[in-house]
Coordinates of C-alpha atoms in Angstrom, one line a residue:
Chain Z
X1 CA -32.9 -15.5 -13.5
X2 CA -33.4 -11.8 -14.3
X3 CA -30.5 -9.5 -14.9
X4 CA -30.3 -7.0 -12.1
X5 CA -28.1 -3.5 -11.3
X6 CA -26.3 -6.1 -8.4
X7 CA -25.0 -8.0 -11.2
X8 CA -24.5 -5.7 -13.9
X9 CA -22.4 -3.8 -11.2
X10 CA -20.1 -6.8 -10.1
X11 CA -19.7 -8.1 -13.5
X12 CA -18.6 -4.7 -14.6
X13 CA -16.4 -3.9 -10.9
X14 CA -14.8 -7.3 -10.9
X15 CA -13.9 -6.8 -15.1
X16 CA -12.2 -3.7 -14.1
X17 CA -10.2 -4.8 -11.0
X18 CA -8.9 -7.6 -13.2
X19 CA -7.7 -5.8 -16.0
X20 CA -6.1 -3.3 -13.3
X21 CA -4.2 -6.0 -11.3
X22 CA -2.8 -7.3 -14.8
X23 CA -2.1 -3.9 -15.5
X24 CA -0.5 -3.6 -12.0
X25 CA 2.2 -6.2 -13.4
X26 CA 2.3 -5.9 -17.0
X27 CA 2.3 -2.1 -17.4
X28 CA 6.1 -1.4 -18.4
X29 CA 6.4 2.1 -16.1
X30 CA 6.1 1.3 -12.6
X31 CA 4.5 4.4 -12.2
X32 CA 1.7 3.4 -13.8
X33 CA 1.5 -0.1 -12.6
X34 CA 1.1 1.5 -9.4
X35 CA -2.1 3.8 -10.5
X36 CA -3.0 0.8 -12.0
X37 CA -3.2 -1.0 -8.8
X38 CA -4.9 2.3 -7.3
X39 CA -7.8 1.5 -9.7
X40 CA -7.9 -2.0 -8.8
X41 CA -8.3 -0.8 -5.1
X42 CA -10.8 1.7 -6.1
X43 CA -12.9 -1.0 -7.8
X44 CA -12.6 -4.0 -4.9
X45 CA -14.0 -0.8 -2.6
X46 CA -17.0 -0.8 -4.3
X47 CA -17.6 -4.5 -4.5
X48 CA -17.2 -4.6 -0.7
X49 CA -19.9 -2.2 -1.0
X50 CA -22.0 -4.7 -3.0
X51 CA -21.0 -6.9 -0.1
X52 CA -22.4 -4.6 2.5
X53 CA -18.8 -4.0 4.4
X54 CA -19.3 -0.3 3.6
X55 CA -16.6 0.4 6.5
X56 CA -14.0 -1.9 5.2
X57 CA -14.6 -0.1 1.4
X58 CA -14.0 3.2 2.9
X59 CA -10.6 1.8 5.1
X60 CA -9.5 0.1 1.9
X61 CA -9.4 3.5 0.1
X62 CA -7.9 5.5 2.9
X63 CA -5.3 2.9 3.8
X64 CA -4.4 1.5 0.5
X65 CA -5.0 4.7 -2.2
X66 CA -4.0 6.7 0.9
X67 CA -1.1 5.3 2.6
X68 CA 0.0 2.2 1.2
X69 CA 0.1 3.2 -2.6
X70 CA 1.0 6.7 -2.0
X71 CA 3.9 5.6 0.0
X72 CA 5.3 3.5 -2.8
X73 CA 4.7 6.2 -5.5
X74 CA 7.1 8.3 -3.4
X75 CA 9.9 5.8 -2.6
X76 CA 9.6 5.2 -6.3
X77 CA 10.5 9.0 -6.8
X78 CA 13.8 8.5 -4.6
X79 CA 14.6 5.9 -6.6
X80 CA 15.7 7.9 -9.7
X81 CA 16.8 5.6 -11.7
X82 CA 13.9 5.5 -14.9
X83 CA 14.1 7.7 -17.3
X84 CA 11.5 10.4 -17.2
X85 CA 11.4 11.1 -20.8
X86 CA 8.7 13.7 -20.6
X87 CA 6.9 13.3 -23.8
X88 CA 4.4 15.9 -25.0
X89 CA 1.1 13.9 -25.9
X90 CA -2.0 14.4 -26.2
X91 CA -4.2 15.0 -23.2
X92 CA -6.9 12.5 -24.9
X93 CA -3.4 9.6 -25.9
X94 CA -2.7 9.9 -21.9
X95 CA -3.8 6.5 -20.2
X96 CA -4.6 8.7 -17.6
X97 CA -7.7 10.2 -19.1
X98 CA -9.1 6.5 -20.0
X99 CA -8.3 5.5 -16.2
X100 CA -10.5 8.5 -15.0
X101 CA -13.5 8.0 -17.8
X102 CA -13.4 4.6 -16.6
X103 CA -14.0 5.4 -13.1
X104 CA -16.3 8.3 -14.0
X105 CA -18.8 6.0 -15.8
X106 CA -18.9 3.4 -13.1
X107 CA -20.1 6.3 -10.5
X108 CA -22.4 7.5 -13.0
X109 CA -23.7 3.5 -13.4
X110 CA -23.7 3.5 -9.3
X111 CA -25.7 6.6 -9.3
X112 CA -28.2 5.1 -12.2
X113 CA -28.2 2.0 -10.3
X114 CA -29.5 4.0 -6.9
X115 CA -32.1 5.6 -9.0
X116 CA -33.3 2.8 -10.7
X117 CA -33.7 1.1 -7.1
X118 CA -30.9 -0.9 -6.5
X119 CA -29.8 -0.6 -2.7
X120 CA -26.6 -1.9 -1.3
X121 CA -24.2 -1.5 1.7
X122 CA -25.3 1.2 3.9
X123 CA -28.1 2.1 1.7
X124 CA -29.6 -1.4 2.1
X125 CA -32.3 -0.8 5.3
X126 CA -31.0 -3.6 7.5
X127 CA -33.6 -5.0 10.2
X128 CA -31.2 -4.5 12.9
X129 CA -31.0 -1.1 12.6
X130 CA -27.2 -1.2 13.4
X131 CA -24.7 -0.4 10.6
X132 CA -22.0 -2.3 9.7
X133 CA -19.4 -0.1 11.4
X134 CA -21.4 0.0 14.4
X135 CA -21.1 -4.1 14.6
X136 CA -17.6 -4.2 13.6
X137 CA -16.3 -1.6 16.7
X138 CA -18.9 -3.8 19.3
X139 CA -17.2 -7.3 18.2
X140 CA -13.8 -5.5 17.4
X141 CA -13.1 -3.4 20.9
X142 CA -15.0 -6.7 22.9
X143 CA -13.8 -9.9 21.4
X144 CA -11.3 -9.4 19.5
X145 CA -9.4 -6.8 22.0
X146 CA -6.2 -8.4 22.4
X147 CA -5.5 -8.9 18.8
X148 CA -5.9 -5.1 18.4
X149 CA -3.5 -4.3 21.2
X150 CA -1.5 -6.8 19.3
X151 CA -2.1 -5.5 16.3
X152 CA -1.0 -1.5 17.2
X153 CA 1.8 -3.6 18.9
X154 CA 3.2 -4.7 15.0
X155 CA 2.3 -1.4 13.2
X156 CA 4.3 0.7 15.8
X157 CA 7.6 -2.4 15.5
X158 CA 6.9 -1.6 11.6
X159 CA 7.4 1.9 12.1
X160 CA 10.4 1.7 14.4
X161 CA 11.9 -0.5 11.8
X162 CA 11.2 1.4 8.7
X163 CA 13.1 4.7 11.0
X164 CA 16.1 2.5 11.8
X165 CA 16.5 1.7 8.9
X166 CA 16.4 4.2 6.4
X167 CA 18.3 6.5 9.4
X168 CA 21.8 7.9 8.6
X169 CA 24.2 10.5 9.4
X170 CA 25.3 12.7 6.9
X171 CA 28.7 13.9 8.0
X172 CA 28.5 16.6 5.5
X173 CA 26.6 18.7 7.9
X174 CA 28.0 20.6 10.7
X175 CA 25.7 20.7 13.9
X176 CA 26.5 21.9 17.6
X177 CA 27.8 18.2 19.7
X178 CA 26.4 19.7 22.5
X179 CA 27.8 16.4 24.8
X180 CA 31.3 17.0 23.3
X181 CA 31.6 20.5 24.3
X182 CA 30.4 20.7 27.6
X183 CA 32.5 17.1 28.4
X184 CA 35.5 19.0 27.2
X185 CA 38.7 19.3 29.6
X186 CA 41.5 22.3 29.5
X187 CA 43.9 20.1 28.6
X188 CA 42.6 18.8 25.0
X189 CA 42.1 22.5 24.2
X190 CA 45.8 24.0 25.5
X191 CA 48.8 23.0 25.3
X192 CA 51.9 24.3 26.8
X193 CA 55.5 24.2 25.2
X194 CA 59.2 25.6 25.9
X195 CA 59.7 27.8 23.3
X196 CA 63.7 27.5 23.5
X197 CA 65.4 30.6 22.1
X198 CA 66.7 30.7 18.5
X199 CA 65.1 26.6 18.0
X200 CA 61.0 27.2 17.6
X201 CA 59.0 24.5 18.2
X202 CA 57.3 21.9 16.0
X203 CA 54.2 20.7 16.7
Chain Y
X1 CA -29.1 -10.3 -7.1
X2 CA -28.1 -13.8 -9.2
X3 CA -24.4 -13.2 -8.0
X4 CA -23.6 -15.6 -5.4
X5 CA -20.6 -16.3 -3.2
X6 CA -19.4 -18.1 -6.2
X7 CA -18.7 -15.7 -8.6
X8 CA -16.8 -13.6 -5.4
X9 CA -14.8 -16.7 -4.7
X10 CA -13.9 -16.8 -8.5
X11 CA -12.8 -13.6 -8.5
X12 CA -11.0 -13.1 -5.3
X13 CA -9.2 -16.6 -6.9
X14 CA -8.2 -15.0 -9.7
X15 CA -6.8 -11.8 -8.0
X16 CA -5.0 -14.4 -5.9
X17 CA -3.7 -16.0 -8.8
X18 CA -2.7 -12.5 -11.1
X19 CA -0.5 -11.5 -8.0
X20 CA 1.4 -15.1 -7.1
X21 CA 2.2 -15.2 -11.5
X22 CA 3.1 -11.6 -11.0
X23 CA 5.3 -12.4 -7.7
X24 CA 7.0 -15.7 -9.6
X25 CA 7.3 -14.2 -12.9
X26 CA 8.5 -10.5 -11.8
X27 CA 12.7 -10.3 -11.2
X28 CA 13.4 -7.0 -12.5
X29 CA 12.0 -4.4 -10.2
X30 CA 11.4 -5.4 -6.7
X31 CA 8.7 -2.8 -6.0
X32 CA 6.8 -4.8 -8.8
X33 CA 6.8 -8.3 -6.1
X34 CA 5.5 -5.8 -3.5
X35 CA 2.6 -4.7 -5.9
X36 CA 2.0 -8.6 -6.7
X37 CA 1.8 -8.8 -3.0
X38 CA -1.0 -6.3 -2.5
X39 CA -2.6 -7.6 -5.4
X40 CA -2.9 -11.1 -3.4
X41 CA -3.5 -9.1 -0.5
X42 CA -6.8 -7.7 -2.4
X43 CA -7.7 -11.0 -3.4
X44 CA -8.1 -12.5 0.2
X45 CA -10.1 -9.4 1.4
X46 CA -12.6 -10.5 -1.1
X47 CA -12.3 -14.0 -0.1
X48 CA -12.9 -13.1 3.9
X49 CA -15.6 -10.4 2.9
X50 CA -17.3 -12.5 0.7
X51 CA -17.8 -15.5 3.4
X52 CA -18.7 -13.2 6.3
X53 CA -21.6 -11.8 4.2
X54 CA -22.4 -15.6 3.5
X55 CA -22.4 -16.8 6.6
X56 CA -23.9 -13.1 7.8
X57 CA -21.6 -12.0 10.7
X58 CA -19.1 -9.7 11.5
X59 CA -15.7 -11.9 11.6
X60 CA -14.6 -11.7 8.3
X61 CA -14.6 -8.3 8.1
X62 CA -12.4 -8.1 11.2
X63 CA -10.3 -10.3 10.0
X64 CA -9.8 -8.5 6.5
X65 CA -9.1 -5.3 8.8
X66 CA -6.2 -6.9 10.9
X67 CA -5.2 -8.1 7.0
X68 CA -5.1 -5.1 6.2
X69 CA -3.1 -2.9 9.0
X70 CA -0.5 -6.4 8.5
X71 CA -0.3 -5.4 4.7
X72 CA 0.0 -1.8 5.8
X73 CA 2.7 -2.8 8.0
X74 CA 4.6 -5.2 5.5
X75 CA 4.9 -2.6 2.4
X76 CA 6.3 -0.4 5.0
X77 CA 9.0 -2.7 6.1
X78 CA 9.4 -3.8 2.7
X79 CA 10.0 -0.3 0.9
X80 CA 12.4 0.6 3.6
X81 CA 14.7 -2.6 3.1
X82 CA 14.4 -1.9 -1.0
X83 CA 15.3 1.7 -0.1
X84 CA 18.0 0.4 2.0
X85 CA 19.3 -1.8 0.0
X86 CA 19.0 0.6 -3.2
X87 CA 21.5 2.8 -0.8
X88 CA 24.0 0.3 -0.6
X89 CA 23.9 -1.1 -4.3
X90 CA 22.3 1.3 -6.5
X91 CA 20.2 -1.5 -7.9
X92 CA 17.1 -2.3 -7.3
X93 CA 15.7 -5.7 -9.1
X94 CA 15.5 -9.0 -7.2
X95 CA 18.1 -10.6 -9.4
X96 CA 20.7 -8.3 -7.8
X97 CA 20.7 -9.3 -3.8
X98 CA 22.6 -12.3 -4.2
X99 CA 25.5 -10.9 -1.7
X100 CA 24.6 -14.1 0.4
X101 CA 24.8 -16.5 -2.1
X102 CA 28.2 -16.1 -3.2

């Protein structure tokens, strides 16, 4: 039972994703909670790696650090209600920095890891000669082609929904009603009165 | 490698486990559930990865893929309701959509 790069890199990935997903929920800014949970995404990418599913490591960072957590970030700036006391610390007190060193070192362990001879994912040389992404679209677009139908079926009903939802009319703003004014008859625009002499009219 | 699909099933258990404490625990801030959700979310993508690598085919993964455009789908819908709802109220924890109950 020898002590390899594999190990030393799960044991070190899977210690970090932890401490990010209780970070996630115990941080008291949600702010931060959420980069936590960017980190924890980062570090479940590269243990996907370590499970050769290279193509699901790179979707998880473009869908989740892309979309999905960058979408919450910004609908937690609408939100306005924290109190963004903008204190002036030092750039080396800012959790920020410790997030990034962290990160920085387990590339730099990756990187070792290579050198050293320790090959996974992509870099591991696979009998078939086919990579994992070239498997996954020959079973996805095959066998499983209803469920993705299905599937871009659900993601456009989410985005319909999320549209309808957060739609409204803001009355403050004057725009051309186009319908209105061409459905417009004489008789809502003029009208005629008898302007009797030395009575005036009221209307 | 002495990591086996042990120590991933461990894990992806405990990610599974952070985020449904997180989801009963949390009524404050609702956008804190939907993290606890993605952070069960994670959890079963390691779960699914880490069997299709031990049974070596392609599945899994798929499976963690169509997870994941659902997830994608869900925080979506989810953020617009709290948005919504933040709209109407001005409040935004979990404690505070009770306009059914009473």
């Amino acid at each position: 039972m020898e002590f390899t790069w594999g190990d030393a890199l799960f044991y070190g990935m899977s210690f970090v994703t932890l401490c990010c997903a209780m970070g996630a929920l115990l941080m008291q800014n949600v702010v931060h909670g959420i980069l936590c949970l960017i980190g924890a995404f980062f570090n479940a990418a590269g243990l996907f790696i370590l499970l050769n599913a290279e193509f699901l490591a790179f979707v998880m960072i473009i869908v989740y650090v892309g979309a999905v957590a960058l979408l919450f970030l910004f609908i937690l700036m609408t939100f306005r209600i924290q109190d963004n006391k903008e204190r002036q610390v030092s750039f080396y007190k800012k959790p920020v920095f410790y997030g990034g060193l962290i990160l920085l070192s387990e590339m730099i362990f990756f990187i070792e890891g290579y050198l050293q001879g320790f090959r996974a994912g992509f870099l591991s040389e696979s009998g078939t000669g086919a990579g994992n992404t070239h498997l996954i679209g020959r079973v996805l677009y095959t066998h499983y082609f209803l469920p993705l139908q299905l599937l871009g079926v659900i993601l456009l009903v989410a985005m319909i929904v999320s549209i309808v939802l957060l739609w409204y009319e803001d009355n403050r703003v004057r725009k051309q009603k186009i319908k209105n004014q061409v459905g417009v008859q004489a008789k809502d625009r003029l009208t005629l009165h008898d302007v009797l002499s030395r009575k005036g009219i009221s209307f | 490698m002495t990591v086996g699909i042990t120590h991933f099933l461990i894990l992806g258990l405990m990610l599974f486990t952070i985020g449904f404490g997180g989801l009963a625990l949390t009524r404050r801030h609702a956008v804190r559930s939907l993290i606890a959700l993605e952070i069960m979310f994670l959890g079963v993508h390691i779960l699914f990865i880490a069997f299709a690598r031990y049974h070596s085919h392609v599945h899994g993964q798929i499976i963690s893929l169509f997870i994941l455009a659902v997830a994608a789908a869900e925080a979506a819908i989810g953020l617009a309701l709290l948005v919504a709802f933040f709209r109407t109220s001005q409040k935004m924890g979990l404690k505070d959509m009770t306009e059914l109950k009473e």
